[in-house]
Short mmCIF file of C-alpha atoms in Angstrom, two decimals:
data_model
loop_
_atom_site.label_atom_id
_atom_site.label_comp_id
_atom_site.label_asym_id
_atom_site.label_seq_id
_atom_site.Cartn_x
_atom_site.Cartn_y
_atom_site.Cartn_z
CA MET A 1 86.97 62.11 147.23
CA GLU A 2 84.20 62.96 149.71
CA LYS A 3 82.27 59.82 148.85
CA GLN A 4 85.36 57.64 149.27
CA ARG A 5 86.05 59.18 152.66
CA ARG A 6 82.44 58.43 153.61
CA VAL A 7 82.87 54.78 152.59
CA PHE A 8 85.67 54.30 155.10
CA GLU A 9 83.80 56.23 157.80
CA ILE A 10 80.84 53.86 157.44
CA ILE A 11 83.06 50.78 157.50
CA ARG A 12 84.89 52.09 160.58
CA SER A 13 81.58 52.74 162.36
CA ARG A 14 80.40 49.21 161.67
CA VAL A 15 83.48 47.13 162.40
CA GLY A 16 85.56 49.40 164.66
CA VAL A 17 89.20 50.36 164.27
CA TYR A 18 90.84 47.23 165.67
CA GLN A 19 92.99 45.74 162.87
CA LEU A 20 90.87 47.65 160.35
CA ALA A 21 93.72 48.11 157.89
CA ASP A 22 94.61 44.41 158.05
CA THR A 23 90.98 43.46 157.47
CA LEU A 24 90.68 45.79 154.49
CA ALA A 25 93.97 44.51 153.08
CA ASP A 26 92.59 40.95 153.16
CA VAL A 27 89.33 42.01 151.52
CA LEU A 28 90.98 44.02 148.76
CA GLY A 29 94.02 41.80 148.28
CA ILE A 30 96.48 44.67 148.70
CA SER A 31 99.10 45.73 151.28
CA THR A 32 98.26 47.68 154.42
CA ASP A 33 100.26 50.64 153.06
CA ALA A 34 98.04 50.63 149.98
CA VAL A 35 95.00 50.50 152.24
CA TYR A 36 96.16 53.56 154.20
CA ARG A 37 96.66 55.50 150.94
CA ARG A 38 93.06 54.78 150.03
CA MET A 39 91.80 55.64 153.51
CA ARG A 40 93.63 58.98 153.31
CA CYS A 41 92.08 59.44 149.83
CA GLU A 42 95.54 59.69 148.26
CA LYS A 43 94.57 56.80 145.99
CA GLU A 44 91.13 56.40 144.43
CA LEU A 45 89.29 53.12 144.91
CA THR A 46 88.74 51.14 141.74
CA PHE A 47 85.25 49.94 140.84
CA SER A 48 86.32 46.36 141.59
CA GLU A 49 87.60 47.37 145.04
CA LEU A 50 84.40 49.27 145.75
CA CYS A 51 82.34 46.20 144.86
CA LYS A 52 84.42 44.07 147.23
CA LEU A 53 83.88 46.54 150.08
CA CYS A 54 80.13 46.73 149.41
CA GLU A 55 79.81 42.96 149.44
CA ARG A 56 81.96 42.38 152.53
CA PHE A 57 80.63 45.23 154.69
CA ASP A 58 77.02 45.36 153.46
CA LEU A 59 77.23 48.90 152.11
CA SER A 60 74.11 50.17 150.39
CA MET A 61 73.95 52.30 147.26
CA ASP A 62 72.34 54.92 149.46
CA ASP A 63 75.58 55.02 151.47
CA MET A 64 77.72 55.17 148.38
CA LEU A 65 76.09 57.60 146.02
CA LEU A 66 74.48 60.29 148.15
CA THR A 67 76.24 62.74 150.43
CA ASN A 68 74.55 63.96 153.61
CA ASN A 69 73.24 67.07 151.83
CA GLU A 70 71.96 65.07 148.88
CA LYS A 71 70.26 62.63 151.24
CA GLY A 72 68.26 65.46 152.70
CA SER A 73 67.19 67.07 149.43
CA SER A 74 67.00 64.34 146.80
CA ASN A 75 63.72 62.59 146.01
CA VAL A 76 65.63 59.43 145.19
CA VAL A 77 65.26 56.62 147.74
CA LEU A 78 67.82 53.84 147.30
CA PHE A 79 67.50 50.58 149.19
CA TYR A 80 69.83 47.79 150.21
CA ASN A 81 68.18 44.47 149.32
CA MET A 82 68.23 41.83 152.06
CA ALA A 83 66.24 39.13 150.23
CA LYS A 84 69.11 36.66 150.49
CA TYR A 85 67.44 34.09 152.65
CA PHE A 86 65.56 32.42 149.79
CA ASN A 87 68.88 30.64 149.33
CA PRO A 88 69.63 28.61 152.46
CA LEU A 89 73.36 28.85 151.77
CA LEU A 90 73.18 32.66 151.95
CA TYR A 91 70.97 32.97 155.02
CA ILE A 92 74.05 33.30 157.22
CA GLU A 93 75.02 36.43 155.27
CA HIS A 94 71.55 37.79 155.91
CA LEU A 95 71.97 37.22 159.65
CA ARG A 96 75.39 38.89 159.60
CA THR A 97 73.84 41.95 157.98
CA LEU A 98 71.18 42.12 160.68
CA LEU A 99 73.76 41.58 163.41
CA ASN A 100 75.91 44.46 162.13
CA GLU A 101 72.85 46.72 162.15
CA MET A 102 71.87 45.64 165.69
CA LYS A 103 75.40 46.25 166.94
CA ARG A 104 75.40 49.69 165.34
CA ILE A 105 72.17 50.56 167.13
CA ARG A 106 73.28 49.13 170.48
CA ALA A 107 76.55 51.10 170.42
CA ALA A 108 74.74 54.46 170.23
CA GLU A 109 74.18 56.58 173.31
CA LYS A 110 70.60 57.45 172.39
CA LYS A 111 68.65 54.75 170.58
CA GLU A 112 65.10 53.58 169.96
CA MET A 113 63.59 50.88 167.80
CA ILE A 114 59.91 50.59 166.84
CA VAL A 115 58.86 47.36 165.16
CA THR A 116 55.61 46.52 163.36
CA VAL A 117 54.99 42.87 162.49
CA HIS A 118 52.36 40.53 161.13
CA ASP A 119 54.37 37.52 162.32
CA PHE A 120 56.78 36.95 165.21
CA PRO A 121 60.00 38.98 164.74
CA PHE A 122 63.09 36.95 163.81
CA TYR A 123 65.03 37.74 167.01
CA HIS A 124 62.38 36.01 169.14
CA TYR A 125 63.39 32.68 167.55
CA SER A 126 66.68 32.59 169.47
CA GLY A 127 66.92 29.19 171.15
CA PHE A 128 64.34 27.57 168.85
CA TYR A 129 66.34 26.19 165.96
CA ASP A 130 63.69 23.75 164.68
CA LEU A 131 61.11 26.52 164.51
CA LEU A 132 63.56 28.88 162.84
CA CYS A 133 64.36 26.28 160.17
CA PHE A 134 60.68 25.76 159.51
CA LYS A 135 60.08 29.50 159.27
CA LEU A 136 62.92 29.81 156.75
CA TYR A 137 61.57 26.90 154.76
CA MET A 138 58.14 28.54 154.74
CA ILE A 139 59.68 31.70 153.26
CA TYR A 140 61.60 29.63 150.72
CA ASP A 141 58.58 27.50 149.75
CA LEU A 142 56.08 30.35 149.47
CA GLY A 143 58.58 32.37 147.46
CA GLY A 144 58.27 29.85 144.65
CA VAL A 145 62.00 29.98 143.93
CA GLY A 146 62.85 26.30 144.31
CA PHE A 147 61.60 22.81 144.94
CA MET A 148 63.74 21.52 147.78
CA SER A 149 62.15 19.30 150.39
CA TYR A 150 62.17 20.45 154.00
CA GLU A 151 64.84 17.86 154.86
CA ASP A 152 67.10 18.91 151.98
CA PHE A 153 66.65 22.57 152.88
CA CYS A 154 67.62 21.98 156.53
CA SER A 155 70.64 19.88 155.57
CA ARG A 156 72.14 22.93 153.86
CA LEU A 157 71.97 25.10 156.97
CA ASP A 158 74.84 25.37 159.44
CA LYS A 159 73.06 25.02 162.77
CA ASN A 160 75.93 26.09 165.01
CA GLU A 161 76.75 29.22 163.03
CA ILE A 162 73.12 30.26 162.56
CA MET A 163 72.24 29.84 166.23
CA GLY A 164 75.44 31.60 167.26
CA LEU A 165 74.59 34.61 165.09
CA LEU A 166 70.97 34.61 166.23
CA LYS A 167 72.09 34.56 169.87
CA GLU A 168 74.33 37.58 169.22
CA ILE A 169 71.44 39.37 167.50
CA ARG A 170 69.17 38.62 170.43
CA ASN A 171 71.78 39.87 172.93
CA ALA A 172 72.15 43.12 170.97
CA TYR A 173 68.36 43.47 170.71
CA ASN A 174 68.03 43.03 174.48
CA ASP A 175 70.11 46.19 174.99
CA ILE A 176 67.99 48.37 172.66
CA PRO A 177 64.88 50.12 174.09
CA SER A 178 62.05 49.15 171.78
CA LYS A 179 58.35 49.06 171.13
CA GLU A 180 56.62 46.35 169.12
CA ILE A 181 53.25 46.65 167.40
CA TRP A 182 51.43 43.35 167.00
CA THR A 183 47.89 42.62 165.77
CA ASN A 184 45.16 40.17 166.72
CA ARG A 185 46.38 37.99 163.86
CA ILE A 186 49.98 37.75 165.00
CA GLY A 187 51.53 34.43 164.05
CA ASP A 188 48.66 33.40 161.78
CA PRO A 189 50.85 32.92 158.66
CA LEU A 190 53.26 30.59 160.49
CA ILE A 191 50.56 28.64 162.35
CA ALA A 192 48.51 28.21 159.18
CA TYR A 193 51.57 27.03 157.23
CA ILE A 194 52.44 24.43 159.89
CA SER A 195 48.88 23.08 159.62
CA HIS A 196 48.96 23.19 155.83
CA HIS A 197 52.33 21.44 155.64
CA TYR A 198 51.09 18.67 157.95
CA LYS A 199 47.99 18.09 155.83
CA LEU A 200 50.13 17.78 152.70
CA ALA A 201 52.90 15.66 154.20
CA GLY A 202 50.80 13.38 156.36
CA ALA A 203 51.56 11.33 159.45
CA ARG A 204 55.33 11.32 159.03
CA TYR A 205 55.34 15.05 159.92
CA LYS A 206 52.97 14.75 162.86
CA ALA A 207 55.62 14.82 165.60
CA MET A 208 57.51 17.61 163.86
CA SER A 209 54.36 19.72 163.41
CA LEU A 210 53.50 19.36 167.11
CA LEU A 211 57.06 20.32 168.04
CA MET A 212 56.82 23.46 165.87
CA LEU A 213 53.53 24.52 167.45
CA ASN A 214 54.81 23.99 170.98
CA GLN A 215 57.89 26.06 170.16
CA VAL A 216 55.60 28.83 168.87
CA LYS A 217 53.94 28.77 172.30
CA GLU A 218 57.36 29.09 173.94
CA VAL A 219 58.14 32.14 171.79
CA VAL A 220 54.87 33.73 172.90
CA LYS A 221 55.55 32.92 176.57
CA GLN A 222 58.97 34.56 176.27
CA VAL A 223 57.39 37.78 174.99
CA GLU A 224 54.61 37.60 177.60
CA THR A 225 57.27 37.45 180.33
CA ASP A 226 59.02 40.54 178.96
CA VAL A 227 55.68 42.38 178.73
CA GLY A 228 54.98 41.53 182.36
CA ALA A 229 58.36 42.87 183.44
CA GLY A 230 58.30 45.88 181.12
CA ARG A 231 61.87 45.03 180.20
CA LYS A 232 63.59 42.49 177.98
CA ASP A 233 65.28 39.24 179.00
CA HIS A 234 63.06 38.53 182.01
CA GLY A 235 63.18 42.12 183.22
CA THR A 236 66.98 42.47 183.26
CA LYS A 237 67.63 44.43 180.07
CA ALA A 238 66.30 47.41 178.05
CA PRO A 239 62.73 48.75 178.34
CA PHE A 240 60.13 46.93 176.25
CA GLU A 241 56.56 47.82 175.35
CA LEU A 242 54.05 45.81 173.34
CA TYR A 243 51.12 47.40 171.51
CA VAL A 244 48.18 45.77 169.73
CA CYS A 245 46.96 47.53 166.61
CA PRO A 246 43.41 47.02 165.25
CA TYR A 247 44.64 47.52 161.68
CA PRO A 248 46.82 45.27 159.49
CA VAL A 249 50.50 46.21 159.69
CA GLY A 250 53.47 45.14 157.63
CA ASN A 251 56.96 44.22 158.77
CA THR A 252 58.91 47.39 159.50
CA ILE A 253 61.75 48.34 161.83
CA SER A 254 62.08 52.08 162.38
CA VAL A 255 65.34 53.07 164.08
CA ASN A 256 66.47 56.35 165.61
CA VAL A 257 70.16 56.37 166.59
CA ASP A 258 71.55 59.61 168.05
CA GLY A 259 69.06 61.55 165.91
CA LYS A 260 69.92 59.65 162.71
CA LYS A 261 67.20 57.50 161.24
CA SER A 262 67.25 54.20 159.36
CA SER A 263 64.69 51.55 158.50
CA ILE A 264 64.22 47.95 157.49
CA THR A 265 61.07 47.31 155.51
CA SER A 266 59.44 44.30 153.86
CA LEU A 267 58.06 45.12 150.44
CA THR A 268 55.96 41.94 150.37
CA ALA A 269 54.49 39.64 152.99
CA ILE A 270 57.29 37.08 152.90
CA ASN A 271 60.50 38.55 151.48
CA ASP A 272 62.37 41.51 150.02
CA GLU A 273 63.57 43.19 153.18
CA VAL A 274 65.38 46.41 152.38
CA PHE A 275 67.53 48.84 154.32
CA SER A 276 67.36 52.59 153.87
CA TYR A 277 69.27 55.41 155.53
CA LYS A 278 67.50 58.08 153.46
CA ASN A 279 66.49 60.65 156.08
CA SER A 280 63.32 61.94 154.43
CA PHE A 281 62.02 58.43 153.73
CA CYS A 282 62.88 57.16 157.22
CA THR A 283 61.28 60.24 158.80
CA ASP A 284 58.04 59.65 156.89
CA LEU A 285 58.14 55.99 157.89
CA GLU A 286 58.71 56.91 161.53
CA HIS A 287 55.71 59.27 161.44
CA TRP A 288 53.57 56.44 160.07
CA VAL A 289 54.78 54.02 162.75
CA ARG A 290 54.17 56.54 165.54
CA SER A 291 50.70 57.16 164.11
CA LEU A 292 50.06 53.43 164.44
CA LEU A 293 51.30 53.59 168.04
CA SER A 294 48.79 56.31 168.86
CA ARG A 295 45.99 54.11 167.51
CA SER A 296 47.16 50.97 169.27
CA LYS A 297 46.54 49.60 172.75
CA LEU A 298 49.46 49.30 175.14
CA ILE A 299 49.54 45.79 176.58
CA SER A 300 51.01 45.57 180.07
CA ALA A 301 50.77 43.38 183.16
CA THR A 302 48.61 46.02 184.85
CA ASN A 303 45.66 45.77 182.46
CA SER A 304 43.24 42.92 181.79
CA GLU A 305 43.82 43.11 178.03
CA CYS A 306 47.27 41.56 178.56
CA HIS A 307 45.86 38.27 179.90
CA TYR A 308 43.13 37.98 177.29
CA TYR A 309 45.39 38.94 174.40
CA PHE A 310 47.97 36.24 175.09
CA LEU A 311 45.22 33.76 175.94
CA SER A 312 43.73 34.31 172.47
CA ILE A 313 47.10 33.49 170.87
CA TYR A 314 47.49 30.30 172.93
CA GLU A 315 43.95 29.25 172.07
CA LYS A 316 44.49 29.40 168.30
CA ILE A 317 47.76 27.47 168.65
CA ASN A 318 46.09 24.85 170.89
CA GLU A 319 43.27 24.49 168.40
CA VAL A 320 45.70 23.42 165.67
CA ILE A 321 47.56 21.15 168.12
CA HIS A 322 44.24 19.47 168.98
CA GLN A 323 43.39 18.99 165.30
CA ILE A 324 46.75 17.35 164.56
CA GLU A 325 46.75 15.16 167.68
CA ASN A 326 43.30 13.82 166.80
CA SER A 327 43.85 13.34 163.09
#
């Protein structure tokens, strides 16, 4: 029953203890007394009940199948797939998964997050719904999994719920000390896709394309402000450092929470984000990320590289704006 006990420990750590039994009773469709028997391991969970818990509370197979000892010694690395946002109807579930992870990190006494990106991280899109929708459509379109138009795609999204979740994610992120590793090509995929989409769609997307590009500039300005302050949310929240790496980097979030490691990694350029709590894998990934840090340049308000770095980003955005305005 050790694994069953671990299941409930993980759920409790993610959602808290307030009305936990009532919540589990609703999920499993059983009485609270029956829930307590399962929590005390007096009654074994059925496979169907386990599946319901995994789906509702975003439990990974890594959580379920490996004990702490096995996680340290096994060569098996199991991932939790987060590639749900190809389906616009399921993107909200993807955001809920990320929010639960951010809350878990924020609640810890000792925490650190190191992020490597080739495009602007998702939490920087808070407050920019149009840009977020376009980014999601870009992922959907390049994934080759459907043929919806941009308008049809956006009509299936719940704006209020998505922006509410993204705001919560951003608030949690603001309380987590973190370092981000960007490159000189940051934002290139998104900027290039905006330009490409405009060329294909023509004049009817001109105003929208210009709006997207100006919102990209606002995202960059927001980060530039945090870099200048050395802290998030205009200098009022957790410490923040930005590094520029001369080498290509993928999308990775390496997390250290009270000495326990986890990671979120993209297996391809545009999708297939996966969670892992496998200690040996996450430790290796953390070593790789810290190696990148040691080879990267810290960008801060006190060095000239800061001004020129952000200027170079604005210049490539303005170049595309100029091309569209004069087309």
